[in-house]
Coordinates of C-alpha atoms in Angstrom, one line a residue:
M1 CA 103.8 31.3 145.4
S2 CA 100.1 30.9 144.4
V3 CA 99.7 27.2 144.0
T4 CA 96.6 26.1 145.9
I5 CA 95.9 22.5 144.6
E6 CA 98.1 19.7 143.2
G7 CA 99.0 20.0 139.6
Q8 CA 98.5 23.8 139.4
I9 CA 101.1 25.9 137.6
D10 CA 102.1 28.9 139.8
L11 CA 100.5 31.9 138.3
A12 CA 102.6 34.2 140.4
G13 CA 105.8 32.6 139.4
P14 CA 108.7 34.1 137.5
V15 CA 108.1 34.5 133.7
G16 CA 110.2 33.3 130.8
K17 CA 110.0 34.1 127.1
L18 CA 109.6 32.1 123.9
L19 CA 109.1 34.8 121.2
H20 CA 109.7 38.5 121.3
R21 CA 107.9 41.0 119.1
R22 CA 107.8 38.8 116.1
P23 CA 105.9 39.9 112.9
L24 CA 103.3 37.6 111.5
K25 CA 102.1 36.9 107.9
N26 CA 99.4 39.4 108.3
S27 CA 99.5 42.8 110.2
T28 CA 96.5 42.1 112.4
V29 CA 96.4 41.2 116.1
M30 CA 97.2 37.6 117.0
Q31 CA 94.3 35.8 118.6
S32 CA 95.6 32.4 119.7
F33 CA 98.5 30.0 119.1
G34 CA 99.6 26.4 119.4
I35 CA 103.1 24.9 119.7
D36 CA 104.3 21.7 118.0
P37 CA 105.9 19.6 120.7
A38 CA 108.2 17.9 118.2
S39 CA 109.7 20.8 116.3
G40 CA 108.9 23.7 118.6
D41 CA 107.2 25.6 115.7
V42 CA 104.5 28.1 116.7
F43 CA 101.2 28.3 114.9
V44 CA 99.4 31.7 115.3
L45 CA 95.8 32.4 114.4
Q46 CA 94.9 36.0 113.4
P47 CA 92.1 37.8 111.4
M48 CA 93.0 38.3 107.8
Q49 CA 94.2 41.8 107.0
G50 CA 92.6 44.0 104.4
G51 CA 93.8 44.2 100.8
V52 CA 94.5 40.5 100.3
Q53 CA 93.2 38.8 97.2
L54 CA 92.8 35.0 97.4
T55 CA 91.8 32.3 94.9
G56 CA 88.3 32.9 93.5
E57 CA 88.2 36.5 94.5
S58 CA 87.8 39.2 91.9
G59 CA 90.0 41.7 93.7
P60 CA 91.5 42.7 97.1
V61 CA 89.0 42.4 100.0
D62 CA 88.7 45.1 102.7
Y63 CA 89.4 44.3 106.3
A64 CA 85.8 45.1 107.4
V65 CA 84.6 42.4 105.0
R66 CA 87.2 39.9 106.2
I67 CA 86.5 40.4 109.9
E68 CA 82.7 40.1 109.3
R69 CA 83.1 36.9 107.3
G70 CA 85.4 35.4 109.8
D71 CA 88.4 35.0 107.5
L72 CA 91.6 34.0 109.3
C73 CA 95.3 33.6 108.6
V74 CA 97.5 30.9 110.2
T75 CA 101.2 31.9 110.5
R76 CA 103.8 29.2 111.2
L77 CA 107.0 30.4 112.9
N78 CA 110.1 28.3 113.7
P79 CA 111.5 28.4 117.3
A80 CA 113.7 31.4 116.4
G81 CA 110.6 33.4 115.3
A82 CA 111.0 33.3 111.5
I83 CA 107.9 32.8 109.4
I84 CA 108.2 29.4 107.6
G85 CA 104.6 28.9 106.4
H86 CA 101.0 30.1 106.4
M87 CA 97.5 29.3 105.2
Y88 CA 94.2 31.1 105.0
L89 CA 90.9 30.1 106.4
R90 CA 87.7 31.6 105.0
G91 CA 84.5 31.7 107.0
F92 CA 85.9 30.2 110.2
G93 CA 85.6 32.9 112.9
H94 CA 87.7 35.1 115.0
G95 CA 90.5 32.7 116.0
V96 CA 89.9 33.1 119.8
S97 CA 91.5 29.7 120.6
M98 CA 93.0 26.7 118.9
G99 CA 94.3 23.2 119.5
L100 CA 97.3 21.5 117.8
E101 CA 98.1 17.8 117.3
N102 CA 101.3 16.3 115.8
R103 CA 100.1 13.0 114.3
A104 CA 103.3 11.2 113.2
G105 CA 104.8 14.4 111.8
V106 CA 101.5 15.7 110.4
I107 CA 100.3 18.9 112.0
R108 CA 96.5 19.0 112.6
L109 CA 94.8 22.1 113.9
W110 CA 91.5 22.4 115.7
T111 CA 89.6 25.7 115.4
E112 CA 86.2 27.3 115.4
T113 CA 84.3 27.4 112.1
A114 CA 80.9 28.2 110.5
S115 CA 81.4 31.9 111.3
V116 CA 78.4 34.2 112.0
P117 CA 78.8 37.9 112.6
N118 CA 77.9 39.4 116.0
N119 CA 76.3 42.8 116.6
S120 CA 79.7 44.4 116.1
H121 CA 80.0 42.9 112.6
K122 CA 82.8 40.5 113.6
G123 CA 82.5 36.9 112.7
F124 CA 82.7 34.2 115.4
G125 CA 82.5 30.4 115.0
T126 CA 79.3 28.4 115.8
A127 CA 81.0 25.0 115.6
V128 CA 84.5 23.4 115.8
T129 CA 86.5 21.4 113.2
S130 CA 90.0 20.1 112.5
F131 CA 92.2 20.0 109.5
E132 CA 95.7 19.4 108.3
F133 CA 98.0 22.4 108.1
R134 CA 99.1 22.8 104.5
S135 CA 101.2 25.8 103.9
G136 CA 100.2 28.2 101.1
T137 CA 96.7 26.8 100.8
V138 CA 93.3 28.5 101.2
L139 CA 90.7 26.4 103.2
D140 CA 87.0 27.3 103.0
H141 CA 84.3 26.4 105.5
G142 CA 82.4 23.5 104.1
S143 CA 85.4 22.1 102.3
P144 CA 86.0 18.3 102.5
L145 CA 89.5 19.0 103.7
H146 CA 88.2 19.8 107.2
T147 CA 86.2 17.4 109.4
P148 CA 82.4 17.7 109.7
P149 CA 81.7 20.7 112.0
Y150 CA 80.4 19.9 115.5
R151 CA 78.1 22.3 117.4
P152 CA 77.6 21.6 121.1
G153 CA 74.0 22.7 121.1
T154 CA 71.3 24.2 119.0
G155 CA 71.9 27.9 118.7
A156 CA 75.4 27.7 120.2
R157 CA 77.5 30.8 119.5
F158 CA 81.1 31.9 120.1
V159 CA 82.2 28.2 119.9
T160 CA 86.0 27.7 120.3
C161 CA 88.3 24.8 121.4
T162 CA 91.6 23.8 122.9
I163 CA 93.3 20.5 123.6
D164 CA 94.2 19.1 127.0
H165 CA 97.1 16.7 126.1
S166 CA 97.5 15.6 129.7
A167 CA 94.0 14.1 129.7
G168 CA 93.6 13.4 125.9
E169 CA 90.6 15.7 125.8
L170 CA 89.2 18.4 123.6
V171 CA 87.8 21.4 125.6
L172 CA 85.1 23.6 124.1
R173 CA 84.0 27.1 125.2
F174 CA 80.6 28.4 123.9
E175 CA 77.5 30.4 124.6
L176 CA 74.2 28.6 124.8
D177 CA 70.9 30.3 125.8
L178 CA 72.8 33.4 126.6
K179 CA 75.1 31.6 129.1
M180 CA 78.8 30.7 128.6
Y181 CA 80.1 27.2 129.3
F182 CA 83.2 25.0 129.1
E183 CA 82.8 21.4 128.1
R184 CA 85.2 18.4 127.9
Y185 CA 85.2 15.6 125.3
D186 CA 87.4 12.6 124.6
L187 CA 89.8 13.8 121.9
A188 CA 90.2 10.4 120.2
K189 CA 86.4 9.9 120.0
A190 CA 85.9 13.5 118.8
S191 CA 88.5 13.0 116.1
A192 CA 86.5 9.9 114.9
G193 CA 83.2 12.0 114.9
V194 CA 81.9 10.6 118.2
W195 CA 80.9 13.5 120.4
E196 CA 80.1 12.5 124.0
P197 CA 80.3 15.3 126.6
I198 CA 82.3 14.3 129.7
Q199 CA 81.6 17.4 131.8
R200 CA 80.1 20.9 131.4
I201 CA 80.8 23.7 133.8
P202 CA 79.5 27.3 133.9
H203 CA 82.0 29.9 132.7
P204 CA 83.9 31.3 135.8
D205 CA 84.6 35.0 136.2
Q206 CA 87.8 35.7 134.3
R207 CA 87.9 39.3 135.4
G208 CA 87.6 41.5 132.3
W209 CA 87.9 40.8 128.5
F210 CA 88.2 37.1 127.8
Q211 CA 91.4 36.5 125.7
G212 CA 92.2 32.8 125.8
Y213 CA 92.2 29.5 127.7
T214 CA 93.9 26.1 128.0
S215 CA 93.7 23.0 130.2
H216 CA 96.2 20.7 131.9
D217 CA 96.2 18.2 134.7
G218 CA 92.7 19.0 136.1
I219 CA 93.1 22.7 135.8
L220 CA 91.4 25.1 133.4
Y221 CA 93.5 28.3 132.8
M222 CA 92.1 31.5 131.4
L223 CA 93.6 34.8 130.2
S224 CA 91.9 38.1 130.2
G225 CA 92.6 41.8 129.8
M226 CA 92.5 44.9 127.6
P227 CA 95.1 46.6 125.3
I228 CA 97.2 49.5 126.7
H229 CA 96.0 52.1 124.3
P230 CA 94.7 55.7 124.3
D231 CA 91.3 54.3 123.2
Y232 CA 91.1 52.5 126.6
P233 CA 92.0 55.2 129.2
E234 CA 90.5 52.9 131.9
N235 CA 93.5 50.6 131.4
P236 CA 96.7 52.5 132.1
P237 CA 100.1 50.7 132.6
P238 CA 100.8 48.1 133.9
G239 CA 97.5 47.0 132.4
N240 CA 94.7 44.7 133.6
T241 CA 95.9 41.3 132.3
Y242 CA 94.8 38.5 134.6
L243 CA 95.7 34.8 134.7
T244 CA 93.0 32.6 136.3
A245 CA 93.1 28.9 137.4
V246 CA 89.9 26.9 137.7
D247 CA 89.5 23.4 139.3
W248 CA 87.7 21.2 136.8
T249 CA 86.4 19.0 139.7
T250 CA 84.4 21.8 141.3
G251 CA 84.3 24.5 138.6
A252 CA 85.7 27.0 141.2
V253 CA 88.3 29.6 140.7
V254 CA 91.4 28.5 142.8
D255 CA 93.7 31.3 141.9
Q256 CA 93.7 34.7 140.0
Q257 CA 96.8 36.8 139.5
L258 CA 97.4 40.2 138.0
C259 CA 100.1 39.7 135.3
V260 CA 102.6 42.6 134.9
A261 CA 105.1 40.8 132.7
A262 CA 106.4 42.4 129.5
P263 CA 105.8 46.0 130.8
G264 CA 107.7 47.6 127.9
L265 CA 105.4 46.3 125.1
E266 CA 103.5 48.9 123.2
Y267 CA 99.8 48.1 122.9
R268 CA 100.3 44.9 125.0
E269 CA 97.0 43.1 124.4
P270 CA 96.8 39.6 126.0
E271 CA 96.0 36.9 123.4
G272 CA 96.0 33.1 123.6
M273 CA 97.2 30.3 125.8
T274 CA 98.5 26.8 125.6
V275 CA 100.4 24.2 127.8
L276 CA 103.4 22.3 126.6
V277 CA 105.4 19.7 128.6
R278 CA 109.1 19.9 128.1
D279 CA 111.5 17.3 129.7
G280 CA 108.6 16.3 132.0
V281 CA 107.9 19.9 133.1
P282 CA 104.6 21.6 132.2
Y283 CA 104.9 25.2 130.8
L284 CA 101.9 27.5 130.6
Y285 CA 102.3 29.8 127.6
F286 CA 100.4 33.1 127.1
G287 CA 100.7 35.8 124.5
F288 CA 100.6 39.5 123.9
A289 CA 100.0 41.4 120.7
G290 CA 102.3 44.4 120.5
E291 CA 103.3 47.6 118.6
E292 CA 101.4 50.8 118.2
P293 CA 100.2 51.8 115.6
G294 CA 101.2 48.5 114.1
P295 CA 101.7 46.2 112.2
R296 CA 101.0 44.1 115.3
T297 CA 103.6 41.6 116.5
C298 CA 103.6 38.4 118.6
T299 CA 105.2 38.0 122.0
I300 CA 104.8 34.7 123.9
L301 CA 105.8 34.3 127.5
W302 CA 105.6 31.2 129.8
L303 CA 105.3 30.1 133.4
S304 CA 107.0 26.9 134.5
A305 CA 106.1 24.2 137.0
A306 CA 109.8 23.4 137.6
P307 CA 110.7 23.6 141.3
E308 CA 113.1 26.1 142.8
T309 CA 116.4 25.0 144.5
D310 CA 117.4 27.2 147.5
G311 CA 115.3 30.0 146.1
V312 CA 116.9 29.9 142.6
K313 CA 115.1 28.7 139.5
V314 CA 116.8 28.4 136.1
L315 CA 114.3 29.8 133.6
T316 CA 116.4 29.7 130.4
D317 CA 119.7 27.9 130.5
W318 CA 122.8 29.4 128.9
Q319 CA 122.2 30.5 125.3
P320 CA 124.9 31.8 122.9
L321 CA 124.8 35.4 121.7
T322 CA 125.4 36.2 118.0
L323 CA 128.4 38.5 117.8
A324 CA 128.2 41.6 115.6
A325 CA 130.5 42.1 112.6
G326 CA 134.0 43.0 113.7
V327 CA 133.5 41.7 117.3
T328 CA 135.3 38.5 118.4
A329 CA 135.1 36.4 121.6
D330 CA 137.7 37.1 124.3
Q331 CA 138.6 33.7 125.7
N332 CA 135.0 32.6 126.4
A333 CA 132.3 33.3 123.9
P334 CA 129.5 35.5 125.2
K335 CA 126.3 33.8 126.4
G336 CA 123.4 34.5 128.6
R337 CA 120.7 33.0 130.7
L338 CA 117.6 33.9 132.8
I339 CA 117.3 32.8 136.4
S340 CA 114.8 33.7 139.1
I341 CA 116.3 34.7 142.5
A342 CA 113.7 34.8 145.3
G343 CA 111.1 35.4 142.6
T344 CA 112.9 38.1 140.7
T345 CA 113.8 37.3 137.1
T346 CA 117.5 38.2 136.4
L347 CA 119.5 38.3 133.1
Q348 CA 123.0 37.0 133.5
L349 CA 125.7 37.3 130.9
S350 CA 129.2 35.6 130.8
G351 CA 132.2 35.6 128.5
G352 CA 133.9 38.6 126.9
V353 CA 134.3 40.5 123.6
K354 CA 137.3 42.0 121.8
G355 CA 137.4 44.7 119.1
T356 CA 138.1 48.3 118.4
F357 CA 135.3 50.2 120.0
D358 CA 135.8 53.9 119.5
A359 CA 132.1 54.8 119.8
D360 CA 129.0 53.4 121.4
D361 CA 128.3 50.2 119.4
I362 CA 126.3 47.0 119.0
I363 CA 128.4 44.0 120.1
A364 CA 125.9 41.1 119.9
T365 CA 122.3 40.1 119.2
L366 CA 120.2 38.4 121.9
P367 CA 117.9 35.4 121.2
D368 CA 114.2 36.0 121.8
S369 CA 114.3 34.0 125.1
L370 CA 116.7 36.6 126.6
T371 CA 115.4 39.8 125.1
P372 CA 113.7 42.2 127.7
T373 CA 110.8 44.5 126.9
M374 CA 112.5 47.2 129.0
A375 CA 116.3 47.9 128.6
A376 CA 118.5 46.1 131.1
R377 CA 121.9 47.6 131.8
A378 CA 125.0 47.1 134.0
N379 CA 128.6 48.3 134.3
V380 CA 131.3 45.8 133.2
P381 CA 135.1 45.8 133.3
R382 CA 137.1 46.9 130.3
N383 CA 140.7 47.6 129.4
N384 CA 142.2 50.3 131.6
T385 CA 143.1 53.4 129.6
G386 CA 143.7 56.7 131.2
G387 CA 142.2 55.5 134.5
V388 CA 138.9 54.5 132.8
C389 CA 138.3 50.8 133.5
V390 CA 134.5 50.5 133.4
A391 CA 132.0 50.5 130.5
R392 CA 128.2 50.1 130.3
V393 CA 126.5 47.2 128.6
E394 CA 122.8 47.4 127.7
A395 CA 120.4 44.7 126.6
G396 CA 117.7 46.4 124.6
S397 CA 114.1 45.5 123.6
D398 CA 115.3 45.4 119.9
R399 CA 117.4 42.3 120.7
Q400 CA 120.7 44.3 120.5
L401 CA 123.4 44.2 123.1
R402 CA 125.3 47.5 123.1
L403 CA 128.6 48.6 124.6
Y404 CA 128.8 52.2 125.7
G405 CA 131.9 54.4 126.5
G406 CA 134.3 53.8 123.7
R407 CA 135.8 57.0 122.2
T408 CA 138.5 57.8 119.6
T409 CA 140.5 59.2 122.5
N410 CA 139.8 56.2 124.7
V411 CA 139.3 53.1 122.7
I412 CA 137.8 50.0 124.3
T413 CA 139.6 46.9 123.1
W414 CA 138.0 44.3 125.4
A415 CA 135.1 44.0 127.8
Q416 CA 134.2 41.2 130.2
L417 CA 130.5 40.4 130.7
D418 CA 130.7 38.1 133.7
S419 CA 129.6 40.8 136.1
F420 CA 126.4 41.6 134.1
S421 CA 123.5 40.4 136.4
V422 CA 120.4 42.7 136.3
V423 CA 116.7 42.6 136.7
W424 CA 114.9 41.5 133.5
R425 CA 111.4 42.5 132.6

């Protein structure tokens, strides 16, 4: 356990999952995300891909032009990971961080805007703004549909924002006079166009590439790290992703932990953070872009502030599995959950299946919350035929639950899953 001050979420705690390798509207790397506390929908910011033609454009635009202009895509996914909406932002920035508000059912996003390219010809925001999410629309910087941009200082660059819902504050990160800072503002006042800084602190050492931040209950959280990719031989598996906690009162780093979660992801670049409170428990979410060579996908994990009971912590309660065609439930329908036992995340299954399995076969589909990034397998009891009474069940990173051992000469007619309890990564 790595909690050092009251209110801090344990950065060394067991990890759960929200989304697993989900495609986005565009094929590019996710940069940040927000979660609607009412619906659970996830909003992901990413640079626009090349080859898209939008309103007012004479033809498809190359990726190099999009990234230099700071053109972004917002993808909306439901809690199951399906794309249910999107919008495009032109001239906004790189999408490093975002804030999300649900105002009586209306989703309002806070992002960087007024993009200016850096020396690498990538656009980054110089101000922040907010706007209503309207699926299928194109929003340009300078439009009356977003609030007047705010810049935290003359010459400020790399300006981004996030929301601390516990304090009702908007947090900005920016460079000013070649130094990086974090600064807090009252969210209600900022929404009304009144910008009065509450506190400014120098940017702490996040250890490596900065990839995201969020704030909750007096703690600033940061995410850093590089992709696992042949172009970065200095970052071999398990990677150099770090989670950092900073005390707003002092500006000091109070905890910093290497994160080795989701070891089976290809590419595995850390991207984005947010905090959401569910049933009174704060959850710290952080993301990874995946797939090599692409298109990139979105995986979102979380750390929970929920306490353990006798060394056991329920991470994801029992979830039903979707049975494959031709498979039926044997007495109790199959389901699964994630628990932490003495800090080790474990996938448990229960229930049973019936069918005619005369070859290795898929028996069910796992929800994202239970899907591992490295295969998890265990032996389970089956019908005794010819002295064979054990089969193998494997939960794969493709969401599929497979049953191994059935043959035309030794057909499996049922298998029980109650003994499936394995380490989950």
